[in-house]
PDB file of C-alpha atoms in Angstrom:
ATOM      1  CA  UNK A   1      19.970 -40.545   1.766  1.00  0.00           C
ATOM      2  CA  UNK A   2      23.184 -38.502   2.283  1.00  0.00           C
ATOM      3  CA  UNK A   3      25.258 -37.341  -1.223  1.00  0.00           C
ATOM      4  CA  UNK A   4      29.324 -37.332  -0.789  1.00  0.00           C
ATOM      5  CA  UNK A   5      29.523 -34.021  -1.925  1.00  0.00           C
ATOM      6  CA  UNK A   6      30.758 -30.074  -1.268  1.00  0.00           C
ATOM      7  CA  UNK A   7      28.604 -27.599  -3.081  1.00  0.00           C
ATOM      8  CA  UNK A   8      30.611 -24.501  -3.197  1.00  0.00           C
ATOM      9  CA  UNK A   9      29.460 -21.322  -5.164  1.00  0.00           C
ATOM     10  CA  UNK A  10      31.366 -19.294  -8.156  1.00  0.00           C
ATOM     11  CA  UNK A  11      31.064 -16.271  -9.432  1.00  0.00           C
ATOM     12  CA  UNK A  12      31.394 -12.557  -9.031  1.00  0.00           C
ATOM     13  CA  UNK A  13      29.999 -11.299  -5.141  1.00  0.00           C
ATOM     14  CA  UNK A  14      27.324  -9.597  -6.894  1.00  0.00           C
ATOM     15  CA  UNK A  15      25.799 -12.926  -7.595  1.00  0.00           C
ATOM     16  CA  UNK A  16      25.877 -13.474  -4.270  1.00  0.00           C
ATOM     17  CA  UNK A  17      25.752 -16.817  -3.454  1.00  0.00           C
ATOM     18  CA  UNK A  18      25.176 -16.211  -0.093  1.00  0.00           C
ATOM     19  CA  UNK A  19      21.031 -16.259   0.090  1.00  0.00           C
ATOM     20  CA  UNK A  20      21.093 -18.832  -2.701  1.00  0.00           C
ATOM     21  CA  UNK A  21      23.284 -21.232  -0.811  1.00  0.00           C
ATOM     22  CA  UNK A  22      21.153 -20.150   2.687  1.00  0.00           C
ATOM     23  CA  UNK A  23      18.531 -21.619   0.846  1.00  0.00           C
ATOM     24  CA  UNK A  24      20.291 -24.643  -0.512  1.00  0.00           C
ATOM     25  CA  UNK A  25      21.290 -25.034   2.881  1.00  0.00           C
ATOM     26  CA  UNK A  26      17.824 -24.872   4.528  1.00  0.00           C
ATOM     27  CA  UNK A  27      16.147 -27.089   1.617  1.00  0.00           C
ATOM     28  CA  UNK A  28      19.034 -30.271   1.969  1.00  0.00           C
ATOM     29  CA  UNK A  29      20.399 -29.901   5.564  1.00  0.00           C
ATOM     30  CA  UNK A  30      23.917 -29.201   4.866  1.00  0.00           C
ATOM     31  CA  UNK A  31      26.477 -27.184   6.757  1.00  0.00           C
ATOM     32  CA  UNK A  32      26.829 -23.308   5.201  1.00  0.00           C
ATOM     33  CA  UNK A  33      29.681 -21.531   5.248  1.00  0.00           C
ATOM     34  CA  UNK A  34      29.915 -17.835   3.728  1.00  0.00           C
ATOM     35  CA  UNK A  35      33.621 -17.382   2.183  1.00  0.00           C
ATOM     36  CA  UNK A  36      33.458 -13.815   3.449  1.00  0.00           C
ATOM     37  CA  UNK A  37      33.644 -14.689   6.890  1.00  0.00           C
ATOM     38  CA  UNK A  38      37.013 -15.509   6.594  1.00  0.00           C
ATOM     39  CA  UNK A  39      38.634 -12.746   4.682  1.00  0.00           C
ATOM     40  CA  UNK A  40      41.275 -11.126   7.123  1.00  0.00           C
ATOM     41  CA  UNK A  41      40.647  -8.135   8.469  1.00  0.00           C
ATOM     42  CA  UNK A  42      43.606  -6.301   5.211  1.00  0.00           C
ATOM     43  CA  UNK A  43      41.256  -8.156   2.491  1.00  0.00           C
ATOM     44  CA  UNK A  44      37.859  -6.697   4.378  1.00  0.00           C
ATOM     45  CA  UNK A  45      39.822  -3.058   4.691  1.00  0.00           C
ATOM     46  CA  UNK A  46      40.968  -3.086   1.030  1.00  0.00           C
ATOM     47  CA  UNK A  47      37.440  -4.040  -0.142  1.00  0.00           C
ATOM     48  CA  UNK A  48      35.956  -1.005   1.834  1.00  0.00           C
ATOM     49  CA  UNK A  49      38.304   1.354   0.727  1.00  0.00           C
ATOM     50  CA  UNK A  50      37.128   0.173  -3.214  1.00  0.00           C
ATOM     51  CA  UNK A  51      40.710  -1.539  -4.160  1.00  0.00           C
ATOM     52  CA  UNK A  52      40.971  -4.766  -5.870  1.00  0.00           C
ATOM     53  CA  UNK A  53      42.028  -7.962  -4.091  1.00  0.00           C
ATOM     54  CA  UNK A  54      45.116  -9.571  -6.108  1.00  0.00           C
ATOM     55  CA  UNK A  55      46.081 -13.421  -6.378  1.00  0.00           C
ATOM     56  CA  UNK A  56      48.499 -12.446  -2.815  1.00  0.00           C
ATOM     57  CA  UNK A  57      45.665 -10.868  -1.106  1.00  0.00           C
ATOM     58  CA  UNK A  58      43.516 -13.980  -1.586  1.00  0.00           C
ATOM     59  CA  UNK A  59      45.735 -17.035  -1.203  1.00  0.00           C
ATOM     60  CA  UNK A  60      45.955 -17.385   3.017  1.00  0.00           C
ATOM     61  CA  UNK A  61      41.781 -17.253   2.125  1.00  0.00           C
ATOM     62  CA  UNK A  62      41.893 -19.602  -0.343  1.00  0.00           C
ATOM     63  CA  UNK A  63      43.731 -21.716   2.244  1.00  0.00           C
ATOM     64  CA  UNK A  64      41.476 -21.321   4.654  1.00  0.00           C
ATOM     65  CA  UNK A  65      38.240 -22.079   2.838  1.00  0.00           C
ATOM     66  CA  UNK A  66      40.206 -25.106   1.305  1.00  0.00           C
ATOM     67  CA  UNK A  67      40.927 -26.539   5.064  1.00  0.00           C
ATOM     68  CA  UNK A  68      37.201 -26.151   6.016  1.00  0.00           C
ATOM     69  CA  UNK A  69      36.220 -28.470   2.749  1.00  0.00           C
ATOM     70  CA  UNK A  70      39.131 -30.876   3.746  1.00  0.00           C
ATOM     71  CA  UNK A  71      38.078 -31.323   6.974  1.00  0.00           C
ATOM     72  CA  UNK A  72      34.514 -30.894   6.557  1.00  0.00           C
ATOM     73  CA  UNK A  73      35.013 -33.660   3.918  1.00  0.00           C
ATOM     74  CA  UNK A  74      37.368 -35.928   6.081  1.00  0.00           C
ATOM     75  CA  UNK A  75      34.067 -36.098   8.405  1.00  0.00           C
ATOM     76  CA  UNK A  76      31.860 -37.174   5.679  1.00  0.00           C
ATOM     77  CA  UNK A  77      30.378 -34.167   6.061  1.00  0.00           C
ATOM     78  CA  UNK A  78      27.552 -32.811   3.512  1.00  0.00           C
ATOM     79  CA  UNK A  79      28.289 -28.561   2.830  1.00  0.00           C
ATOM     80  CA  UNK A  80      27.887 -25.638   0.727  1.00  0.00           C
ATOM     81  CA  UNK A  81      30.422 -22.512   0.748  1.00  0.00           C
ATOM     82  CA  UNK A  82      29.235 -19.293  -0.891  1.00  0.00           C
ATOM     83  CA  UNK A  83      32.531 -18.140  -2.530  1.00  0.00           C
ATOM     84  CA  UNK A  84      33.434 -15.720  -5.309  1.00  0.00           C
ATOM     85  CA  UNK A  85      36.444 -18.434  -6.757  1.00  0.00           C
ATOM     86  CA  UNK A  86      36.537 -16.182  -9.570  1.00  0.00           C
ATOM     87  CA  UNK A  87      39.764 -17.861 -11.303  1.00  0.00           C
ATOM     88  CA  UNK A  88      40.346 -21.355 -12.116  1.00  0.00           C
ATOM     89  CA  UNK A  89      43.658 -21.390 -10.117  1.00  0.00           C
ATOM     90  CA  UNK A  90      41.260 -20.656  -7.197  1.00  0.00           C
ATOM     91  CA  UNK A  91      39.125 -23.786  -7.684  1.00  0.00           C
ATOM     92  CA  UNK A  92      41.770 -25.681  -8.258  1.00  0.00           C
ATOM     93  CA  UNK A  93      43.367 -24.773  -4.979  1.00  0.00           C
ATOM     94  CA  UNK A  94      39.668 -25.312  -3.042  1.00  0.00           C
ATOM     95  CA  UNK A  95      39.974 -29.009  -4.989  1.00  0.00           C
ATOM     96  CA  UNK A  96      43.353 -29.723  -4.096  1.00  0.00           C
ATOM     97  CA  UNK A  97      44.549 -30.091  -7.796  1.00  0.00           C
ATOM     98  CA  UNK A  98      46.996 -26.854  -7.486  1.00  0.00           C
ATOM     99  CA  UNK A  99      49.845 -25.747  -4.327  1.00  0.00           C
ATOM    100  CA  UNK A 100      50.015 -22.551  -3.718  1.00  0.00           C
ATOM    101  CA  UNK A 101      54.132 -21.289  -3.781  1.00  0.00           C
ATOM    102  CA  UNK A 102      54.283 -18.744  -1.604  1.00  0.00           C
ATOM    103  CA  UNK A 103      56.585 -20.013   1.850  1.00  0.00           C
ATOM    104  CA  UNK A 104      53.378 -18.071   3.842  1.00  0.00           C
ATOM    105  CA  UNK A 105      50.696 -20.804   3.093  1.00  0.00           C
ATOM    106  CA  UNK A 106      53.179 -23.929   3.658  1.00  0.00           C
ATOM    107  CA  UNK A 107      50.550 -25.786   5.329  1.00  0.00           C
ATOM    108  CA  UNK A 108      48.075 -25.204   2.575  1.00  0.00           C
ATOM    109  CA  UNK A 109      50.184 -26.664  -0.041  1.00  0.00           C
ATOM    110  CA  UNK A 110      51.066 -29.772   2.064  1.00  0.00           C
ATOM    111  CA  UNK A 111      47.359 -30.105   2.298  1.00  0.00           C
ATOM    112  CA  UNK A 112      46.631 -29.563  -1.253  1.00  0.00           C
ATOM    113  CA  UNK A 113      48.992 -32.518  -1.433  1.00  0.00           C
ATOM    114  CA  UNK A 114      46.489 -34.447   0.512  1.00  0.00           C
ATOM    115  CA  UNK A 115      43.737 -33.869  -0.796  1.00  0.00           C
ATOM    116  CA  UNK A 116      44.115 -34.553  -3.655  1.00  0.00           C
ATOM    117  CA  UNK A 117      45.232 -37.897  -2.805  1.00  0.00           C
ATOM    118  CA  UNK A 118      42.106 -38.393  -1.609  1.00  0.00           C
ATOM    119  CA  UNK A 119      40.251 -37.594  -4.616  1.00  0.00           C
ATOM    120  CA  UNK A 120      38.349 -35.134  -2.984  1.00  0.00           C
ATOM    121  CA  UNK A 121      38.164 -32.913  -6.485  1.00  0.00           C
ATOM    122  CA  UNK A 122      35.361 -34.874  -7.807  1.00  0.00           C
ATOM    123  CA  UNK A 123      33.227 -34.450  -4.382  1.00  0.00           C
ATOM    124  CA  UNK A 124      32.828 -30.684  -5.080  1.00  0.00           C
ATOM    125  CA  UNK A 125      30.507 -29.428  -7.181  1.00  0.00           C
ATOM    126  CA  UNK A 126      30.740 -25.785  -8.184  1.00  0.00           C
ATOM    127  CA  UNK A 127      27.492 -23.814  -9.022  1.00  0.00           C
ATOM    128  CA  UNK A 128      28.150 -21.071 -11.352  1.00  0.00           C
ATOM    129  CA  UNK A 129      26.357 -18.648 -10.827  1.00  0.00           C
ATOM    130  CA  UNK A 130      26.222 -16.146 -13.581  1.00  0.00           C
ATOM    131  CA  UNK A 131      23.674 -12.814 -13.976  1.00  0.00           C
ATOM    132  CA  UNK A 132      24.646  -9.372 -16.584  1.00  0.00           C
ATOM    133  CA  UNK A 133      26.695  -6.884 -14.818  1.00  0.00           C
ATOM    134  CA  UNK A 134      23.441  -3.960 -14.923  1.00  0.00           C
ATOM    135  CA  UNK A 135      21.468  -6.685 -12.448  1.00  0.00           C
ATOM    136  CA  UNK A 136      24.227  -7.645  -9.980  1.00  0.00           C
ATOM    137  CA  UNK A 137      24.787  -3.613 -10.270  1.00  0.00           C
ATOM    138  CA  UNK A 138      21.352  -2.848  -9.002  1.00  0.00           C
ATOM    139  CA  UNK A 139      21.485  -6.126  -6.477  1.00  0.00           C
ATOM    140  CA  UNK A 140      24.942  -5.000  -5.304  1.00  0.00           C
ATOM    141  CA  UNK A 141      23.729  -1.280  -4.581  1.00  0.00           C
ATOM    142  CA  UNK A 142      20.330  -2.493  -2.626  1.00  0.00           C
ATOM    143  CA  UNK A 143      22.814  -4.617  -0.290  1.00  0.00           C
ATOM    144  CA  UNK A 144      23.623  -3.072   2.848  1.00  0.00           C
ATOM    145  CA  UNK A 145      26.435  -4.014   5.607  1.00  0.00           C
ATOM    146  CA  UNK A 146      28.601  -5.167   3.288  1.00  0.00           C
ATOM    147  CA  UNK A 147      32.287  -4.546   3.508  1.00  0.00           C
ATOM    148  CA  UNK A 148      32.618  -5.001  -0.241  1.00  0.00           C
ATOM    149  CA  UNK A 149      32.020  -1.846  -2.378  1.00  0.00           C
ATOM    150  CA  UNK A 150      29.667  -2.077  -5.286  1.00  0.00           C
ATOM    151  CA  UNK A 151      32.853  -0.224  -7.537  1.00  0.00           C
ATOM    152  CA  UNK A 152      35.077  -3.608  -7.119  1.00  0.00           C
ATOM    153  CA  UNK A 153      32.251  -5.236  -9.367  1.00  0.00           C
ATOM    154  CA  UNK A 154      33.658  -4.381 -12.613  1.00  0.00           C
ATOM    155  CA  UNK A 155      37.330  -5.724 -11.487  1.00  0.00           C
ATOM    156  CA  UNK A 156      35.709  -8.773 -10.361  1.00  0.00           C
ATOM    157  CA  UNK A 157      34.133  -9.317 -13.913  1.00  0.00           C
ATOM    158  CA  UNK A 158      37.878  -8.663 -15.501  1.00  0.00           C
ATOM    159  CA  UNK A 159      39.254 -11.624 -13.390  1.00  0.00           C
ATOM    160  CA  UNK A 160      36.602 -14.100 -13.671  1.00  0.00           C
ATOM    161  CA  UNK A 161      37.489 -17.012 -15.563  1.00  0.00           C
ATOM    162  CA  UNK A 162      33.947 -19.243 -16.106  1.00  0.00           C
ATOM    163  CA  UNK A 163      33.935 -22.721 -14.942  1.00  0.00           C
ATOM    164  CA  UNK A 164      34.780 -24.863 -18.093  1.00  0.00           C
ATOM    165  CA  UNK A 165      35.588 -28.525 -19.962  1.00  0.00           C
ATOM    166  CA  UNK A 166      36.878 -30.429 -17.361  1.00  0.00           C
ATOM    167  CA  UNK A 167      35.884 -28.750 -14.020  1.00  0.00           C
ATOM    168  CA  UNK A 168      33.322 -29.986 -12.128  1.00  0.00           C
ATOM    169  CA  UNK A 169      30.128 -27.631 -12.405  1.00  0.00           C
ATOM    170  CA  UNK A 170      27.099 -26.529 -13.001  1.00  0.00           C
ATOM    171  CA  UNK A 171      25.936 -22.896 -14.934  1.00  0.00           C
ATOM    172  CA  UNK A 172      22.482 -20.965 -13.398  1.00  0.00           C
ATOM    173  CA  UNK A 173      21.419 -17.848 -13.993  1.00  0.00           C
ATOM    174  CA  UNK A 174      20.942 -15.272 -11.184  1.00  0.00           C
ATOM    175  CA  UNK A 175      17.699 -13.944 -13.045  1.00  0.00           C
ATOM    176  CA  UNK A 176      15.872 -17.275 -11.901  1.00  0.00           C
ATOM    177  CA  UNK A 177      14.776 -17.471  -8.955  1.00  0.00           C
ATOM    178  CA  UNK A 178      16.133 -18.828  -5.786  1.00  0.00           C
ATOM    179  CA  UNK A 179      13.382 -21.799  -5.906  1.00  0.00           C
ATOM    180  CA  UNK A 180      14.402 -22.464  -9.433  1.00  0.00           C
ATOM    181  CA  UNK A 181      18.262 -22.323  -8.681  1.00  0.00           C
ATOM    182  CA  UNK A 182      17.867 -24.960  -5.962  1.00  0.00           C
ATOM    183  CA  UNK A 183      15.613 -26.697  -7.849  1.00  0.00           C
ATOM    184  CA  UNK A 184      18.262 -26.826 -10.751  1.00  0.00           C
ATOM    185  CA  UNK A 185      21.494 -28.105  -8.348  1.00  0.00           C
ATOM    186  CA  UNK A 186      19.121 -30.935  -6.546  1.00  0.00           C
ATOM    187  CA  UNK A 187      18.270 -32.402 -10.033  1.00  0.00           C
ATOM    188  CA  UNK A 188      21.904 -32.389 -10.835  1.00  0.00           C
ATOM    189  CA  UNK A 189      22.930 -33.655  -7.420  1.00  0.00           C
ATOM    190  CA  UNK A 190      20.480 -36.555  -8.178  1.00  0.00           C
ATOM    191  CA  UNK A 191      18.437 -39.355  -6.631  1.00  0.00           C
ATOM    192  CA  UNK A 192      20.300 -39.797  -3.753  1.00  0.00           C
ATOM    193  CA  UNK A 193      19.222 -36.216  -2.050  1.00  0.00           C
TER     194      UNK A 193
END
């Protein structure tokens, strides 16, 4: 029986929610989206040069991701979004709890308001994957073909606001194996799987 919920990965990019998300997607049969596929060209160019993104860079990207979440929710689809939603504000934009202020993202503001009215923020579970900077650095250095420079990892740790309090999340160490991580997520989702 499908569960009416979406999963969004959270943590530094080096935590690499992509392989974890792919494995969850295979086991759950849910749609999978890698947020990195939706970065504008300018963002990718900055990251290749080792320049960290700021909030202004990320807002259009977050709005695109929020549109995907809203669309899939409107179709009643379960999905996984691998995304380094580093700040609470970013997660609030994704869930529709916070509107953007930038005039260039006005459509996102309207969609966020619609999303909040649907109460979808409770339907998104953030899976906060975390690990030591040493472990994540090692993984980043062994990864080939990704546009993010490993030199950006420290800036991601500096930006990171781990989920807390009333946010809908579970906290999982990346020192666990992928099957252990998936099992923990399935356990949290409960009997509806």
